[in-house]
Short mmCIF file of C-alpha atoms and ligand atoms in Angstrom, two decimals:
data_model
loop_
_atom_site.label_atom_id
_atom_site.label_comp_id
_atom_site.label_asym_id
_atom_site.label_seq_id
_atom_site.Cartn_x
_atom_site.Cartn_y
_atom_site.Cartn_z
CA MET A 17 12.50 -2.21 -10.64
CA ARG A 18 9.73 -0.55 -8.69
CA THR A 19 6.02 -0.71 -9.45
CA ARG A 20 3.00 0.75 -7.69
CA PHE A 21 -0.72 0.40 -7.34
CA ALA A 22 -2.39 3.76 -6.89
CA PRO A 23 -6.12 3.42 -6.26
CA SER A 24 -8.42 6.37 -5.59
CA PRO A 25 -10.42 5.58 -2.45
CA THR A 26 -13.81 6.46 -3.85
CA GLY A 27 -15.35 2.99 -3.50
CA PHE A 28 -14.54 -0.66 -2.99
CA LEU A 29 -11.62 -2.45 -4.64
CA HIS A 30 -12.94 -3.15 -8.12
CA ILE A 31 -12.15 -6.44 -9.82
CA GLY A 32 -10.36 -4.52 -12.61
CA GLY A 33 -8.28 -2.65 -10.03
CA ALA A 34 -7.47 -5.93 -8.35
CA ARG A 35 -6.11 -7.31 -11.60
CA THR A 36 -3.99 -4.17 -12.13
CA ALA A 37 -2.67 -4.57 -8.59
CA LEU A 38 -1.94 -8.25 -9.20
CA PHE A 39 -0.01 -7.50 -12.40
CA SER A 40 2.00 -4.71 -10.73
CA TRP A 41 2.72 -6.91 -7.74
CA ALA A 42 3.74 -9.94 -9.81
CA PHE A 43 5.89 -7.85 -12.13
CA ALA A 44 7.85 -6.43 -9.18
CA ARG A 45 8.15 -9.88 -7.61
CA HIS A 46 9.33 -11.43 -10.88
CA PHE A 47 12.25 -9.01 -11.11
CA GLY A 48 12.97 -8.95 -7.40
CA GLY A 49 11.84 -5.31 -7.17
CA GLN A 50 9.49 -3.43 -4.86
CA PHE A 51 5.75 -2.97 -5.00
CA VAL A 52 4.45 0.32 -3.61
CA LEU A 53 0.89 1.05 -2.49
CA ARG A 54 -0.29 4.63 -2.81
CA ILE A 55 -3.73 5.91 -1.92
CA GLU A 56 -4.70 8.76 -4.23
CA ASP A 57 -7.02 10.60 -1.89
CA THR A 58 -6.66 14.20 -3.04
CA ASP A 59 -10.25 14.29 -4.27
CA LEU A 60 -11.58 15.15 -0.84
CA GLU A 61 -15.21 15.11 -1.87
CA ARG A 62 -15.16 11.59 -3.26
CA SER A 63 -12.54 9.93 -1.02
CA THR A 64 -13.64 8.24 2.20
CA PRO A 65 -11.81 6.39 4.98
CA GLU A 66 -14.24 3.48 4.48
CA ALA A 67 -13.16 3.16 0.87
CA THR A 68 -9.49 3.27 1.89
CA GLN A 69 -10.19 0.48 4.37
CA ALA A 70 -12.10 -1.51 1.74
CA ILE A 71 -9.11 -1.28 -0.58
CA LEU A 72 -6.66 -2.33 2.14
CA ASP A 73 -8.98 -5.22 3.09
CA GLY A 74 -9.28 -6.28 -0.53
CA MET A 75 -5.50 -6.24 -0.98
CA ALA A 76 -5.03 -8.22 2.22
CA TRP A 77 -7.65 -10.76 1.17
CA LEU A 78 -5.87 -11.25 -2.16
CA ASP A 79 -2.59 -11.44 -0.23
CA LEU A 80 -0.98 -8.69 -2.29
CA ALA A 81 1.39 -7.26 0.26
CA ALA A 82 3.09 -3.97 -0.51
CA ASP A 83 6.79 -3.53 0.20
CA GLU A 84 6.23 0.16 0.84
CA GLY A 85 3.17 2.16 1.78
CA PRO A 86 0.36 2.76 1.93
CA PHE A 87 1.36 6.34 1.20
CA PHE A 88 -1.42 8.93 1.22
CA GLN A 89 -1.38 11.86 -1.16
CA THR A 90 -3.17 14.06 1.37
CA GLN A 91 -0.05 13.77 3.55
CA ARG A 92 2.21 15.02 0.80
CA MET A 93 0.67 18.44 0.16
CA ALA A 94 3.76 20.35 1.27
CA ARG A 95 5.85 18.45 -1.25
CA TYR A 96 3.44 19.20 -4.12
CA ALA A 97 3.49 22.89 -3.20
CA GLU A 98 7.28 22.82 -3.21
CA VAL A 99 7.44 21.32 -6.72
CA ILE A 100 4.85 23.79 -8.02
CA ALA A 101 6.94 26.65 -6.67
CA GLN A 102 9.97 25.20 -8.37
CA LEU A 103 8.19 24.94 -11.74
CA LEU A 104 6.95 28.53 -11.38
CA ALA A 105 10.45 29.74 -10.57
CA ASP A 106 11.85 27.91 -13.60
CA GLY A 107 9.24 29.40 -15.94
CA ARG A 108 7.86 25.90 -16.62
CA ALA A 109 4.58 26.84 -15.02
CA TYR A 110 2.75 30.14 -14.73
CA HIS A 111 -0.20 31.82 -13.05
CA CYS A 112 -3.31 32.07 -15.15
CA TYR A 113 -5.96 34.63 -14.17
CA ALA A 114 -8.50 33.78 -16.82
CA SER A 115 -11.98 33.62 -15.33
CA VAL A 116 -14.43 30.84 -15.99
CA GLU A 117 -16.58 33.18 -18.07
CA GLU A 118 -13.59 34.24 -20.14
CA LEU A 119 -12.62 30.63 -20.80
CA ASP A 120 -16.20 29.73 -21.71
CA ALA A 121 -16.29 32.56 -24.21
CA LEU A 122 -12.95 31.45 -25.63
CA ARG A 123 -14.25 27.91 -26.11
CA GLU A 124 -17.43 29.19 -27.76
CA SER A 125 -15.58 31.28 -30.29
CA GLN A 126 -13.21 28.41 -31.09
CA ARG A 127 -16.14 26.09 -31.62
CA ALA A 128 -17.87 28.66 -33.81
CA ARG A 129 -14.74 28.74 -35.98
CA GLY A 130 -14.77 24.95 -36.14
CA GLU A 131 -11.60 24.66 -34.05
CA LYS A 132 -10.85 22.22 -31.28
CA PRO A 133 -11.44 24.10 -27.98
CA ARG A 134 -8.23 24.66 -26.09
CA TYR A 135 -6.56 27.18 -23.84
CA ASP A 136 -4.91 29.87 -25.97
CA GLY A 137 -1.93 30.60 -23.74
CA ARG A 138 -3.09 34.13 -22.87
CA TRP A 139 -1.30 34.12 -19.51
CA ARG A 140 1.80 32.30 -20.69
CA PRO A 141 4.96 34.15 -19.56
CA GLU A 142 5.71 35.23 -23.12
CA ASN A 143 2.25 36.80 -23.51
CA VAL A 144 1.87 38.79 -20.30
CA GLN A 145 4.15 41.72 -21.05
CA GLY A 146 2.42 44.77 -19.62
CA LYS A 147 -0.63 42.77 -18.52
CA VAL A 148 -1.92 43.53 -15.03
CA PRO A 149 -3.39 40.63 -13.06
CA PRO A 150 -7.02 41.39 -12.21
CA ASP A 151 -7.84 42.24 -8.63
CA GLY A 152 -9.34 39.66 -6.33
CA VAL A 153 -8.71 36.69 -8.63
CA ARG A 154 -6.80 33.77 -7.19
CA PRO A 155 -4.96 32.39 -10.20
CA VAL A 156 -4.63 28.75 -11.12
CA VAL A 157 -1.19 27.43 -11.98
CA ARG A 158 -0.78 26.00 -15.46
CA PHE A 159 2.01 23.84 -16.74
CA ARG A 160 3.55 25.29 -19.87
CA ASN A 161 3.25 22.40 -22.26
CA PRO A 162 5.73 22.23 -25.14
CA ASP A 163 4.23 23.62 -28.35
CA ALA A 164 5.80 21.39 -30.91
CA GLY A 165 6.84 17.80 -31.32
CA ALA A 166 5.20 14.70 -30.01
CA VAL A 167 5.26 12.65 -26.83
CA LEU A 168 6.20 9.11 -27.63
CA TRP A 169 6.37 6.09 -25.40
CA ASP A 170 6.70 2.40 -26.00
CA ASP A 171 3.84 0.97 -24.00
CA MET A 172 4.63 -2.38 -22.39
CA PHE A 173 1.30 -3.78 -23.46
CA LYS A 174 0.08 -1.59 -26.31
CA GLY A 175 3.31 -0.94 -28.18
CA PRO A 176 4.49 2.50 -29.38
CA ILE A 177 2.06 5.37 -28.79
CA SER A 178 2.64 8.92 -30.01
CA ILE A 179 0.61 12.03 -29.13
CA ASP A 180 1.27 15.42 -30.72
CA ASN A 181 1.88 18.25 -28.30
CA THR A 182 -0.60 20.32 -30.29
CA GLN A 183 -3.24 17.99 -28.85
CA LEU A 184 -2.31 18.91 -25.29
CA ASP A 185 -3.44 21.95 -23.33
CA ASP A 186 -1.49 23.83 -20.70
CA LEU A 187 -2.67 21.62 -17.88
CA ILE A 188 -3.86 23.20 -14.62
CA ILE A 189 -1.58 21.78 -11.93
CA ALA A 190 -2.89 23.84 -9.01
CA ARG A 191 -6.36 25.25 -8.50
CA GLY A 192 -7.16 28.77 -7.35
CA ASP A 193 -7.10 27.62 -3.73
CA GLY A 194 -3.59 26.23 -4.26
CA SER A 195 -4.59 22.57 -4.16
CA PRO A 196 -2.67 20.42 -6.64
CA THR A 197 -4.54 18.53 -9.35
CA TYR A 198 -4.65 14.83 -9.98
CA ASN A 199 -2.18 14.42 -12.86
CA PHE A 200 0.36 16.57 -11.10
CA CYS A 201 0.29 14.60 -7.85
CA VAL A 202 0.74 11.36 -9.78
CA VAL A 203 3.83 12.79 -11.46
CA VAL A 204 5.46 14.00 -8.25
CA ASP A 205 4.67 10.70 -6.52
CA ASP A 206 5.97 8.49 -9.30
CA TRP A 207 9.12 10.57 -9.29
CA ASP A 208 9.64 10.68 -5.51
CA MET A 209 8.75 7.03 -5.10
CA ARG A 210 11.21 6.15 -7.85
CA ILE A 211 8.64 4.16 -9.79
CA SER A 212 10.33 2.50 -12.76
CA HIS A 213 7.25 0.79 -14.25
CA VAL A 214 3.74 2.20 -14.17
CA ILE A 215 1.19 -0.53 -14.77
CA ARG A 216 -2.35 0.82 -14.80
CA GLY A 217 -5.71 0.65 -16.54
CA ASP A 218 -5.89 1.93 -20.09
CA ASP A 219 -8.41 4.57 -19.05
CA HIS A 220 -5.24 6.50 -18.14
CA VAL A 221 -3.64 6.45 -21.60
CA ASN A 222 -4.74 10.07 -22.15
CA ASN A 223 -3.01 11.19 -18.98
CA THR A 224 0.31 9.66 -19.87
CA PRO A 225 1.62 12.26 -22.39
CA ARG A 226 0.71 15.08 -19.96
CA GLN A 227 2.52 13.31 -17.13
CA ILE A 228 5.57 12.60 -19.30
CA ASN A 229 5.85 16.28 -20.27
CA ILE A 230 5.79 17.36 -16.63
CA LEU A 231 8.33 14.71 -15.64
CA ARG A 232 10.64 15.97 -18.39
CA ALA A 233 10.19 19.57 -17.27
CA LEU A 234 11.23 18.47 -13.79
CA GLY A 235 14.26 16.63 -15.13
CA ALA A 236 12.82 13.45 -13.63
CA PRO A 237 13.31 10.01 -15.17
CA VAL A 238 10.31 8.84 -17.22
CA PRO A 239 9.07 5.42 -16.14
CA VAL A 240 8.08 2.67 -18.50
CA TYR A 241 4.29 2.64 -18.92
CA GLY A 242 2.06 -0.35 -19.41
CA HIS A 243 -1.66 0.18 -19.87
CA VAL A 244 -3.78 -2.87 -19.19
CA PRO A 245 -6.89 -3.26 -21.36
CA MET A 246 -10.28 -3.19 -19.70
CA ILE A 247 -12.31 -6.10 -18.48
CA PHE A 248 -15.64 -6.49 -20.24
CA GLY A 249 -18.70 -8.26 -18.97
CA PRO A 250 -20.06 -11.42 -20.58
CA ASP A 251 -22.13 -9.26 -22.93
CA GLY A 252 -19.05 -7.48 -24.25
CA GLN A 253 -19.96 -4.28 -22.38
CA LYS A 254 -18.10 -2.53 -19.58
CA LEU A 255 -18.55 -4.34 -16.27
CA SER A 256 -21.49 -2.77 -14.48
CA LYS A 257 -21.97 -2.38 -10.77
CA ARG A 258 -25.59 -3.32 -10.98
CA ARG A 259 -25.34 -6.33 -13.24
CA ASP A 260 -21.96 -7.83 -12.38
CA ALA A 261 -20.19 -8.50 -9.14
CA VAL A 262 -17.39 -5.95 -9.29
CA ALA A 263 -16.19 -5.54 -5.71
CA VAL A 264 -13.49 -7.96 -4.62
CA THR A 265 -15.24 -8.40 -1.27
CA GLN A 266 -18.33 -9.58 -3.11
CA TYR A 267 -16.34 -12.57 -4.37
CA ASP A 268 -15.33 -13.29 -0.81
CA GLU A 269 -18.96 -13.16 0.27
CA GLU A 270 -20.02 -15.40 -2.59
CA GLY A 271 -17.54 -18.03 -1.48
CA PHE A 272 -14.61 -17.71 -3.83
CA LEU A 273 -11.14 -18.44 -2.50
CA PRO A 274 -8.63 -15.60 -2.91
CA GLU A 275 -6.13 -17.85 -4.66
CA ALA A 276 -8.83 -18.83 -7.17
CA VAL A 277 -9.68 -15.19 -7.83
CA CYS A 278 -5.97 -14.36 -8.30
CA ASN A 279 -5.44 -17.31 -10.62
CA TYR A 280 -8.53 -16.38 -12.60
CA LEU A 281 -7.64 -12.68 -12.80
CA SER A 282 -4.09 -13.41 -13.90
CA ARG A 283 -5.52 -15.12 -16.98
CA LEU A 284 -7.73 -12.17 -17.88
CA GLY A 285 -5.68 -10.55 -20.60
CA TRP A 286 -2.50 -12.52 -20.03
CA SER A 287 -1.52 -16.03 -20.96
CA HIS A 288 1.28 -18.53 -20.66
CA GLY A 289 0.64 -21.09 -23.38
CA ASP A 290 -2.45 -23.09 -22.48
CA GLU A 291 -1.87 -22.95 -18.73
CA GLU A 292 -5.04 -22.27 -16.76
CA LEU A 293 -4.36 -23.48 -13.24
CA PHE A 294 -1.14 -22.45 -11.58
CA SER A 295 0.11 -21.33 -8.23
CA ARG A 296 0.94 -17.75 -7.45
CA GLU A 297 4.65 -18.68 -7.28
CA GLN A 298 4.38 -20.07 -10.78
CA PHE A 299 2.62 -16.92 -11.96
CA VAL A 300 5.36 -14.72 -10.53
CA GLN A 301 7.96 -16.85 -12.27
CA TRP A 302 6.19 -16.45 -15.62
CA PHE A 303 4.98 -12.85 -15.42
CA ASP A 304 7.67 -10.75 -17.07
CA GLY A 305 5.37 -8.26 -18.78
CA SER A 306 5.12 -10.19 -22.03
CA HIS A 307 2.13 -12.07 -23.42
CA LEU A 308 -0.38 -9.47 -22.40
CA ALA A 309 -3.35 -9.05 -24.68
CA SER A 310 -3.78 -5.62 -26.22
CA SER A 311 -7.55 -5.99 -26.49
CA PRO A 312 -10.12 -6.14 -23.67
CA ALA A 313 -10.61 -9.34 -21.69
CA GLN A 314 -14.02 -10.84 -21.09
CA PHE A 315 -15.16 -11.79 -17.64
CA ASP A 316 -16.48 -15.34 -17.50
CA ARG A 317 -18.11 -16.31 -14.24
CA ASP A 318 -18.42 -19.98 -15.18
CA LYS A 319 -14.71 -20.18 -15.71
CA LEU A 320 -14.07 -18.48 -12.38
CA LYS A 321 -16.29 -21.11 -10.76
CA TRP A 322 -14.37 -23.84 -12.50
CA VAL A 323 -11.10 -22.42 -11.17
CA ASN A 324 -12.64 -22.06 -7.71
CA HIS A 325 -13.80 -25.68 -7.78
CA HIS A 326 -10.22 -26.70 -8.42
CA TYR A 327 -8.89 -24.69 -5.49
CA ILE A 328 -11.65 -25.86 -3.15
CA ASN A 329 -10.69 -29.41 -4.00
CA HIS A 330 -6.98 -28.79 -3.42
CA CYS A 331 -7.35 -26.82 -0.22
CA ALA A 332 -6.47 -28.28 3.19
CA PRO A 333 -9.77 -29.57 4.69
CA GLU A 334 -8.92 -27.84 7.99
CA ARG A 335 -8.80 -24.46 6.25
CA LEU A 336 -12.04 -25.09 4.37
CA LEU A 337 -13.70 -26.08 7.60
CA LYS A 338 -12.65 -22.79 9.15
CA LEU A 339 -13.90 -20.86 6.13
CA ILE A 340 -17.32 -22.47 6.07
CA THR A 341 -17.95 -22.42 9.83
CA PRO A 342 -19.40 -18.87 9.84
CA ARG A 343 -21.40 -19.64 6.71
CA ILE A 344 -22.89 -22.67 8.45
CA ALA A 345 -23.70 -20.59 11.52
CA ASN A 346 -25.43 -18.05 9.24
CA ARG A 347 -27.74 -20.81 8.13
CA GLY A 348 -28.66 -21.57 11.72
CA TRP A 349 -26.87 -24.92 11.77
CA SER A 350 -24.25 -26.32 14.12
CA LEU A 351 -21.27 -28.43 13.16
CA ASP A 352 -21.38 -29.97 16.65
CA VAL A 353 -23.81 -32.56 15.27
CA LEU A 354 -20.69 -34.16 13.76
CA GLY A 355 -17.56 -35.46 15.43
CA ALA A 356 -14.27 -33.67 14.70
CA ALA A 357 -13.06 -36.40 12.32
CA GLU A 358 -16.44 -36.53 10.59
CA GLN A 359 -16.42 -32.78 10.02
CA LEU A 360 -13.20 -33.09 8.04
CA ALA A 361 -14.39 -36.24 6.31
CA ALA A 362 -17.60 -34.43 5.31
CA ILE A 363 -15.52 -31.66 3.73
CA SER A 364 -13.66 -34.20 1.62
CA VAL A 365 -16.90 -35.80 0.45
CA LEU A 366 -19.01 -32.70 -0.12
CA ARG A 367 -16.43 -30.46 -1.79
CA GLU A 368 -16.28 -32.68 -4.84
CA ARG A 369 -19.48 -31.06 -6.08
CA ALA A 370 -18.89 -27.59 -4.66
CA ASP A 371 -17.68 -24.69 -6.82
CA THR A 372 -18.09 -22.08 -4.08
CA LEU A 373 -17.93 -22.06 -0.30
CA GLU A 374 -21.63 -21.16 -0.30
CA VAL A 375 -22.46 -24.30 -2.24
CA LEU A 376 -20.27 -26.29 0.13
CA ALA A 377 -21.99 -24.78 3.17
CA ASP A 378 -25.38 -25.56 1.63
CA ALA A 379 -24.35 -29.18 1.10
CA PHE A 380 -23.69 -29.47 4.84
CA GLY A 381 -27.42 -28.99 5.23
CA MET A 382 -27.80 -32.67 4.33
CA LEU A 383 -26.00 -33.53 7.54
CA LEU A 384 -26.84 -30.63 9.85
CA ALA A 385 -30.39 -29.57 9.03
CA THR A 386 -33.59 -31.37 9.91
CA PRO A 387 -34.50 -33.25 6.72
CA GLU A 388 -37.38 -31.65 4.87
CA PRO A 389 -37.88 -33.65 1.70
CA SER A 390 -39.94 -32.16 -1.12
CA ALA A 391 -43.48 -33.44 -1.67
CA GLU A 392 -42.29 -35.04 -4.88
CA ASP A 393 -39.43 -36.93 -3.20
CA ARG A 394 -41.75 -38.02 -0.44
CA GLU A 395 -44.24 -39.36 -2.93
CA THR A 396 -41.64 -41.15 -4.99
CA HIS A 397 -39.44 -42.55 -2.24
CA LEU A 398 -41.38 -42.54 1.02
CA ALA A 399 -44.57 -44.29 -0.07
CA PRO A 400 -45.49 -47.34 2.09
CA ALA A 401 -42.77 -49.52 0.50
CA GLY A 402 -40.15 -46.84 1.06
CA ARG A 403 -41.23 -46.30 4.67
CA ALA A 404 -41.02 -50.04 5.27
CA ALA A 405 -37.47 -49.99 3.86
CA CYS A 406 -36.58 -47.17 6.29
CA ALA A 407 -37.98 -49.17 9.22
CA ALA A 408 -36.08 -52.29 8.16
CA LEU A 409 -32.84 -50.34 7.75
CA ALA A 410 -33.28 -48.61 11.11
CA SER A 411 -33.56 -51.89 12.96
CA ALA A 412 -30.71 -53.49 10.96
CA LEU A 413 -28.43 -50.58 11.86
CA SER A 414 -29.35 -50.53 15.52
CA GLY A 415 -26.63 -52.88 16.76
CA VAL A 416 -23.87 -51.70 14.41
CA GLY A 417 -20.71 -50.58 16.13
CA GLU A 418 -21.68 -51.88 19.53
CA GLY A 419 -19.73 -54.38 21.61
CA SER A 420 -18.05 -56.89 19.34
CA GLU A 421 -20.10 -55.75 16.31
CA PRO A 422 -18.15 -54.20 13.39
CA GLY A 423 -17.71 -50.42 13.59
CA TRP A 424 -19.88 -47.59 12.25
CA ASP A 425 -18.13 -47.17 8.89
CA LYS A 426 -18.77 -47.14 5.16
CA ALA A 427 -17.98 -50.83 4.57
CA THR A 428 -20.20 -52.07 7.37
CA ILE A 429 -23.06 -49.74 6.45
CA SER A 430 -22.80 -50.79 2.81
CA GLY A 431 -23.10 -54.44 3.91
CA VAL A 432 -26.17 -53.66 6.00
CA LEU A 433 -27.79 -51.77 3.12
CA LYS A 434 -27.27 -54.72 0.79
CA ALA A 435 -28.51 -57.26 3.30
CA THR A 436 -31.60 -55.15 4.07
CA ALA A 437 -32.40 -54.78 0.36
CA ALA A 438 -31.95 -58.55 -0.15
CA GLY A 439 -34.23 -59.21 2.82
CA LEU A 440 -36.88 -57.06 1.12
CA GLY A 441 -36.38 -59.03 -2.07
CA GLY A 442 -34.67 -56.30 -4.11
CA LYS A 443 -31.45 -54.45 -4.95
CA MET A 444 -29.62 -51.59 -3.18
CA PRO A 445 -31.76 -48.69 -4.53
CA ILE A 446 -34.96 -49.94 -2.87
CA VAL A 447 -33.34 -49.11 0.47
CA ALA A 448 -30.78 -46.51 -0.58
CA MET A 449 -33.28 -44.09 -2.17
CA PRO A 450 -35.74 -43.99 0.75
CA ALA A 451 -32.78 -43.75 3.13
CA ARG A 452 -31.38 -40.74 1.23
CA VAL A 453 -34.66 -38.90 1.33
CA ALA A 454 -35.33 -39.86 4.98
CA VAL A 455 -31.89 -39.01 6.35
CA PHE A 456 -30.61 -36.24 4.05
CA GLY A 457 -33.88 -34.78 2.85
CA ARG A 458 -33.09 -35.24 -0.83
CA ALA A 459 -32.80 -37.95 -3.45
CA GLN A 460 -29.45 -36.72 -4.85
CA THR A 461 -26.51 -37.18 -2.51
CA PRO A 462 -22.96 -38.46 -2.71
CA ALA A 463 -22.59 -42.24 -2.11
CA VAL A 464 -25.16 -43.10 0.53
CA ASP A 465 -22.93 -45.40 2.60
CA VAL A 466 -20.24 -42.71 2.75
CA MET A 467 -22.80 -40.10 3.76
CA LEU A 468 -24.47 -42.24 6.42
CA ALA A 469 -21.08 -42.96 8.01
CA LEU A 470 -20.58 -39.22 8.55
CA LEU A 471 -23.56 -38.91 10.90
CA PRO A 472 -23.71 -40.50 14.36
CA ARG A 473 -25.51 -43.80 14.15
CA ASP A 474 -28.34 -42.87 16.49
CA ARG A 475 -29.13 -39.76 14.52
CA VAL A 476 -29.40 -41.86 11.34
CA ILE A 477 -31.71 -44.32 13.09
CA GLU A 478 -33.84 -41.53 14.50
CA ARG A 479 -34.27 -39.94 11.07
CA LEU A 480 -35.12 -43.29 9.47
CA GLN A 481 -37.67 -44.01 12.17
CA ARG A 482 -39.27 -40.63 11.79
CA ALA A 483 -39.65 -41.22 8.03
CA ALA A 484 -40.94 -44.77 8.64
CA ALA A 485 -43.61 -43.37 10.92
CA GLY A 486 -44.69 -41.10 8.04
N1 LIG B 21 -5.79 6.70 -8.97
C1 LIG B 21 -6.02 6.19 -10.29
C2 LIG B 21 -7.23 5.31 -10.32
O1 LIG B 21 -7.66 4.83 -9.30
C3 LIG B 21 -4.82 5.42 -10.83
C4 LIG B 21 -3.72 6.32 -11.20
C5 LIG B 21 -2.52 5.67 -11.81
O2 LIG B 21 -2.38 4.43 -11.70
O3 LIG B 21 -1.70 6.38 -12.33
O4 LIG B 21 -7.78 5.08 -11.39
#
C-alpha cells in the first residue's frame, strides 16, 4: 500500500490540495503503508521555488509527514528520456513531424465535416511507409494509443468509469525539444515509486485513461484510482482565490489550529456516522477509503470556526500562550503586564469565547491594552454614579492581599464587590458594570471577579481611579 501527493508548485498549498494530501496520508497510515511526496515541477514557466517551499510549509503545518520524498520531477529527466526511448524502440511511441499549421488545418477540416477534432495518426508507424521526415523539424513523440476497446477502472470514490479508446488521441509524451509532458511524467513516477493507490482531485479524471494506457504499454502495474470530488464555496461555486480563503497558510494567519483544519477537512466529502470531532488517530483508524461522497463538498466557514473553537478549548494553555504571543506583540501589547500564572489563567478564561487565535489575542486587549471605552459605554456606566462606584471600589480594594488580609483572588474580590455595592445601597451590577468599563474598557466581559483577579491589584486600582477622576 503506497499513496502519494503530487502537487504542482505553481502557488500556495490550496485547501483542496490539503484535503487530497490528508486523504492520501490517512489512507496509507490506515493500512500501514507509505505516503510519498512528489513535487511536479516540470512546468518550468509556472513552477517556483517559493511555491515549493509554501507547499512544504503547508504540509509541515498540517503535520502530514511523508515517508518518502519530496521527489522532484525536474531531477528525473534522464529517467523519462530512458522510458521514452524504450517506448520508441518497442513501437509503442513514434515521432510525429506534423507542423502546427498542418494540425490546425486538420482540425479545421474535421470541424467543417462535423467531426470531433483529433490527430489522424498520419505519422503512426503503420502510415509512414515511404514518407520522408521534413528537414529541420524536431519531431514530437506521440504515444500510440490503442484504437479499439475501452479503458475501464473501478474508481475508489466514483465507482466504475469507462472511456472508449476512440475518445483518446495519440498523446504527445515528449515535445520537440525532447522535454517530457505532464501525463507521461506522472505515469513513470507512479510506476517507479510503486504507487498502489492514486488519490487525487477529480479534475484529473480525464487524464486517468491516458495514463492507464501508457502504464499498460510499459507493462507496469495499474494502480487503483480514487478521484476526490471538488470543494465548493458557500455559494455552490468553485472556491475562488479572491472571495474565499484558499491557501492553507491563510488559515494559519487567521488563527485556526492545524488539528482543527485537518478535522474539518476530513469531514469535507467523507463521513463516519455522525462523528464531527475526532482526533487524527481516530481518523486514521476509520479512513479505509469507504464512505466518501461522490458529489462535491461545500465549504462552511462557520462550521470550521465551530471545530476550531473546540480545539482551542481542548488545547494545552501553554501551547495556546505560545501561539498567541506573536499575535499579541503584533497588536503592540505585552504579556509582561501579567504574572506567569495569570497568563495561563487568562487563556483558560478568555478562550471560552474564542473561535480563532485572533479572537483570543483580541480578548487579551481587555487585560493588556489601556482601556478606551466607547462614548456609549462611558455615558451609560461612567456617569457620576458609576464614577463614584469606581472610587469606592478602588479604596475598598486597596488593602486586599496585604499583610494578614485575604489574598488577591476571585473569592475575595467578589466579596469586596458585593460589600461595595451594599455600601452604595444597591446590588452587584451597580459596581460591576462601571468596574468592567473602567478596567477592561468594555461592558461585556467574562465574570468580573475572575477577570479582575487576573490583573495585578495596583493596576486595577489605578484604572478605577482614572475612571473615577473622569
Ligand atoms: N500535479 C497535479 C496537480 O497538482 C496532481 C497530479 C496527480 O495527482 O496525479 O494537480
